[in-house]
XYZ file of C-alpha atoms in Angstrom:
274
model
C 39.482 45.746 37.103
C 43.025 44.517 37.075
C 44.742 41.587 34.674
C 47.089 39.119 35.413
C 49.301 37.629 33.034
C 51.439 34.015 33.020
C 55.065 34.296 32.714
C 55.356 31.061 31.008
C 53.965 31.544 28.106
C 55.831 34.099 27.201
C 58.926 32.317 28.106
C 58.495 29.942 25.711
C 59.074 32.369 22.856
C 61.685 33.936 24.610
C 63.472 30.806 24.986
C 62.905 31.108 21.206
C 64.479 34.368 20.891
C 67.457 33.262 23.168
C 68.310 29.976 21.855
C 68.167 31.205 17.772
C 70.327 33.636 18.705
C 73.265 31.969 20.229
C 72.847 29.145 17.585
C 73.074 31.633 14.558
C 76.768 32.214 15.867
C 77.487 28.511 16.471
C 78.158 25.061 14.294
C 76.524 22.098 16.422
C 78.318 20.104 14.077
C 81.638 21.033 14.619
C 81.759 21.598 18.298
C 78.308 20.205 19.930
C 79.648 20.592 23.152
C 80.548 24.110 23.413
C 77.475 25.091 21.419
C 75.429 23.252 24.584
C 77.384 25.110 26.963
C 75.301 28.116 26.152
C 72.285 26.883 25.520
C 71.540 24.145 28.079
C 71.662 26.258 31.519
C 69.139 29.323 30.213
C 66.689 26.055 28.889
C 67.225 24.469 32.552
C 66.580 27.670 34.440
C 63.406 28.076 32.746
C 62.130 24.944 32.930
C 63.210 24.482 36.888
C 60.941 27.894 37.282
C 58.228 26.731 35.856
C 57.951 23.030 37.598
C 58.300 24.946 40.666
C 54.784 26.214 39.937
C 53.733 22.307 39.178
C 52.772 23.260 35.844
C 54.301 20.513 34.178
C 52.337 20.521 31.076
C 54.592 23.996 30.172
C 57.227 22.320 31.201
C 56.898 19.650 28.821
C 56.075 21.945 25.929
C 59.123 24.085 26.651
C 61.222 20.626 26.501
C 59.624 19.870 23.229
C 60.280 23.899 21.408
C 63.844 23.264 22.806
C 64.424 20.019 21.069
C 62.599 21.456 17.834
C 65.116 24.250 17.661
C 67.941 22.236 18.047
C 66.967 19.954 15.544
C 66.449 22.367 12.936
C 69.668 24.257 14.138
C 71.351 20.722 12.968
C 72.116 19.152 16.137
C 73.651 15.469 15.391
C 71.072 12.676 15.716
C 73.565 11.005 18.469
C 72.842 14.178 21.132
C 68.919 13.540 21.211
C 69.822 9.897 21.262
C 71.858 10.402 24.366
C 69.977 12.622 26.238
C 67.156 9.996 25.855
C 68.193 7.972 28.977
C 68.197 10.915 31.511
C 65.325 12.900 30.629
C 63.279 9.766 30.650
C 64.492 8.842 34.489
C 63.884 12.891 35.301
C 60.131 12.428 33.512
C 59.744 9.417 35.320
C 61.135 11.101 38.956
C 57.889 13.822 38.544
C 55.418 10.944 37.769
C 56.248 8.901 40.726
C 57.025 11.601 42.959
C 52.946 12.579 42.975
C 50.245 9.815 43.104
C 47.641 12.109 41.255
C 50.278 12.280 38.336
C 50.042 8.542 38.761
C 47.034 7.816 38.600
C 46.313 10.156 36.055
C 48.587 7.844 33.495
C 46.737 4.969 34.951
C 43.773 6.584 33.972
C 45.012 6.847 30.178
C 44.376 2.745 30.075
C 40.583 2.943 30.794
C 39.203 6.607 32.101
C 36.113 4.608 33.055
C 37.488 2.282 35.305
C 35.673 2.510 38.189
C 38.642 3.369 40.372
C 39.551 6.292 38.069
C 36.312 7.634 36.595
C 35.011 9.576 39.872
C 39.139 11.004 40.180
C 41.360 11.556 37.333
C 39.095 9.752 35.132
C 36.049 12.234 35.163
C 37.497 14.618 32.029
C 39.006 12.625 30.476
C 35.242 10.332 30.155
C 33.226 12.705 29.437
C 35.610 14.164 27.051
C 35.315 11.473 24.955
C 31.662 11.254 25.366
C 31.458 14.426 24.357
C 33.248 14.035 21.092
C 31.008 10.427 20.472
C 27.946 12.469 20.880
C 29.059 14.927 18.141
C 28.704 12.036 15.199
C 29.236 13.412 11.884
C 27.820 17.018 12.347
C 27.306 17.744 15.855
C 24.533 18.731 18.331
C 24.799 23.131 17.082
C 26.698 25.581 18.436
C 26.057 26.166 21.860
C 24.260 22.682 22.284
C 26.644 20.853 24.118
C 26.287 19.165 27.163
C 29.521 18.054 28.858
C 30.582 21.378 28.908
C 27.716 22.604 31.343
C 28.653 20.283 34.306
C 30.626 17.694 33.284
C 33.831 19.525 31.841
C 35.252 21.633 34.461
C 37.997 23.046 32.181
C 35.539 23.308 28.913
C 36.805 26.497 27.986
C 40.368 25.630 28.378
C 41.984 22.452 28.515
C 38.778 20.201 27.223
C 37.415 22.476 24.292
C 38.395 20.674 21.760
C 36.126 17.909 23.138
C 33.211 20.947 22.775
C 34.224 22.087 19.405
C 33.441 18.150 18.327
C 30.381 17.790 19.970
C 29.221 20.567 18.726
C 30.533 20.573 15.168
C 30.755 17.127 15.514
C 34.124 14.947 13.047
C 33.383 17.460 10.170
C 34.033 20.582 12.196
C 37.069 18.716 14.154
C 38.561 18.149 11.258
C 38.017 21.430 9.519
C 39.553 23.007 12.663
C 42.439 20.304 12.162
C 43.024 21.720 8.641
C 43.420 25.091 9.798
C 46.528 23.928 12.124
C 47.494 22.393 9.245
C 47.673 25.001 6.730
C 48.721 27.613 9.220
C 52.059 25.226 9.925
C 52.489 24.114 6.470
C 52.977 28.094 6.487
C 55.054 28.410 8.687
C 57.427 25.495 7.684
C 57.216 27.717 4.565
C 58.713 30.349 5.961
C 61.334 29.186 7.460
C 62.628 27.041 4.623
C 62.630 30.190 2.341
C 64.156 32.918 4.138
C 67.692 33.381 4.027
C 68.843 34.683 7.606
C 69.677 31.526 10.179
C 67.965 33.451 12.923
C 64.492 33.791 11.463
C 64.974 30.474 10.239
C 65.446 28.783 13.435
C 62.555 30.991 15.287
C 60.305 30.166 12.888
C 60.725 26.568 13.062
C 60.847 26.568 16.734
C 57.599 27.983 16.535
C 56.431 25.567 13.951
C 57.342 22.680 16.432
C 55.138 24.985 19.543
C 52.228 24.891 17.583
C 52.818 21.288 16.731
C 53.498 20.229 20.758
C 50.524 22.021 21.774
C 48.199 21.224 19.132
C 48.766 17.708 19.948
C 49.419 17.620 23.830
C 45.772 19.467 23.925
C 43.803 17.437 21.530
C 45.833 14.379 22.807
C 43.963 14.912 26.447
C 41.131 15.284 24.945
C 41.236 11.810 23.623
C 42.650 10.407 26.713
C 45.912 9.564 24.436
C 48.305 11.721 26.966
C 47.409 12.917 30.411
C 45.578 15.381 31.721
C 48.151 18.794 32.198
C 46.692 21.737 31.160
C 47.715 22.971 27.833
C 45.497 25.260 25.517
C 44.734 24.959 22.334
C 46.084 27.588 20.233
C 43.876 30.801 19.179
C 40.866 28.881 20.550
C 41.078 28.371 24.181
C 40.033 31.062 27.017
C 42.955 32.564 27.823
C 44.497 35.977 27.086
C 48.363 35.450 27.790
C 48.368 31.685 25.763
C 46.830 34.102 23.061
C 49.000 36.682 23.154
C 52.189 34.788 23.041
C 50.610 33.046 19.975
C 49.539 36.052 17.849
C 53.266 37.526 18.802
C 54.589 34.369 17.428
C 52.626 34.492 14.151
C 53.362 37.933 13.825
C 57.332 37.260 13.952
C 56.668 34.659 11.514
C 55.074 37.247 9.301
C 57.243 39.685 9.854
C 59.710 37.535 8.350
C 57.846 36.433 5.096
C 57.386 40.599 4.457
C 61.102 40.358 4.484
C 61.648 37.423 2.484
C 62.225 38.433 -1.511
C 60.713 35.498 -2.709
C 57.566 35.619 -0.490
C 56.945 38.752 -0.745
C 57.018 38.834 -4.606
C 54.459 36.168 -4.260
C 52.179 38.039 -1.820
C 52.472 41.386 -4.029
C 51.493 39.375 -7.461
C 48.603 37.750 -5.976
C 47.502 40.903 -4.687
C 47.593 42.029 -7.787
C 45.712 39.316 -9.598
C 42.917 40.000 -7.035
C 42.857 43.425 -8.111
C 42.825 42.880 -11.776
């Protein structure tokens, strides 16, 4: 039996790669616009690749990493200000150019209107049911019922609406406290090391997690629409999981390098031991 794998999520953390290392050699400050020059057309080529294969909820994520790194690269508030205006007419081209992608912000107001619920309204329902029938400690593992019929994309997309029914708001927000604390981390990281280029990769890959975390658990709750973005380390999927443990790797890869971390890892190993 073969395997497949899905260029895009890789590219995100090649995008990663690319874009921390053209910035370490470049002040946004002092010359924004030749610092752009390098980085905009590999960010566009990327992103035009991947909304030729409709999969705009990449796309979007992509978008979001890009902006991350810039921002912690330094970029002057006035750029993001500015580029605003455009992105929100291209964002607003995609939606109107489709009525499904219409109607599946339409169906953000009330995913049980009876126009919608049948249509793009039908996950996005019983996702929420899902997580109401959870209460305070959930049906069991395994007990859920959404994700038998109702939830075509249970194991993907929607499983954060399982992991609530299931665990019900205790185990949602246990599982919100790992993202947390696996961030907070990572923020960590990239704060203490020394070297510009792990410091921008690992806050690019601070702001993924972030834009995932919440793009996923945001359909879920029929906050954002419907566009097919795992949820990190938990959704079925090996190439979204791959990418991440590479990223978290990097990211540890770069504490083992960091004097100060790794002073701190070696003396609580040490305590443990003693």
């Amino acid at each position: 039996a073969g395997f497949t794998l899905q260029p895009s999520e890789f590219a995100k953390f090649g995008l990663i790669l690319w874009s921390a290392y053209h910035l370490r050699n470049l002040d946004l400050f002092k010359d924004t616009k030749k610092s752009l020059f390098f980085l905009i057309p590999g960010f566009i080529i990327i992103e035009l690749l991947i909304i030729l294969q409709k999969d705009l909820g990449t796309a979007l994520l992509v978008f979001l990493i890009f902006t991350g790194i810039l921002f912690a690269a330094g970029a002057p508030i006035k750029f993001f200000i500015g580029s605003f205006i455009p992105l929100a007419l291209v964002g607003s081209a995609l939606v109107f150019s489709s009525t499904y992608r219409m109607d599946r912000f339409a169906a953000l107001l009330d995913p049980f209107d009876d126009r919608y619920y049948k249509f793009t309204g039908w996950q996005p329902a019983h996702s929420i049911m899902g997580l109401a029938s959870g209460g305070l400690w959930g049906s069991g593992l395994g007990a859920s019922k959404q994700k038998w019929a109702n939830l075509a994309e249970a194991h993907t997309d929607f499983i954060f609406s399982v992991i609530g029914e299931e665990l019900g708001l205790l185990g949602s927000l246990l599982v919100l406290c790992l993202y947390a604390a696996l961030i907070y981390a990572i923020i960590r990281v990239a704060l203490k090391t020394k070297d510009d280029f792990s410091r921008y990769v690992s806050a690019a890959i601070a702001c993924w997690f972030i834009a995932q975390i919440a793009v996923n658990i945001g359909s879920a709750t029929s906050l954002v629409p419907v566009i097919g973005v795992t949820l990190p380390f938990i959704s079925y999927g090996g190439s979204s999981l791959l990418a991440n443990l590479i990223a978290v790797g990097y990211v540890l890869g770069v504490a083992r390098r960091t004097p100060e971390i790794a002073e701190g890892i070696k003396a609580n190993r040490v305590r443990k031991l003693s």
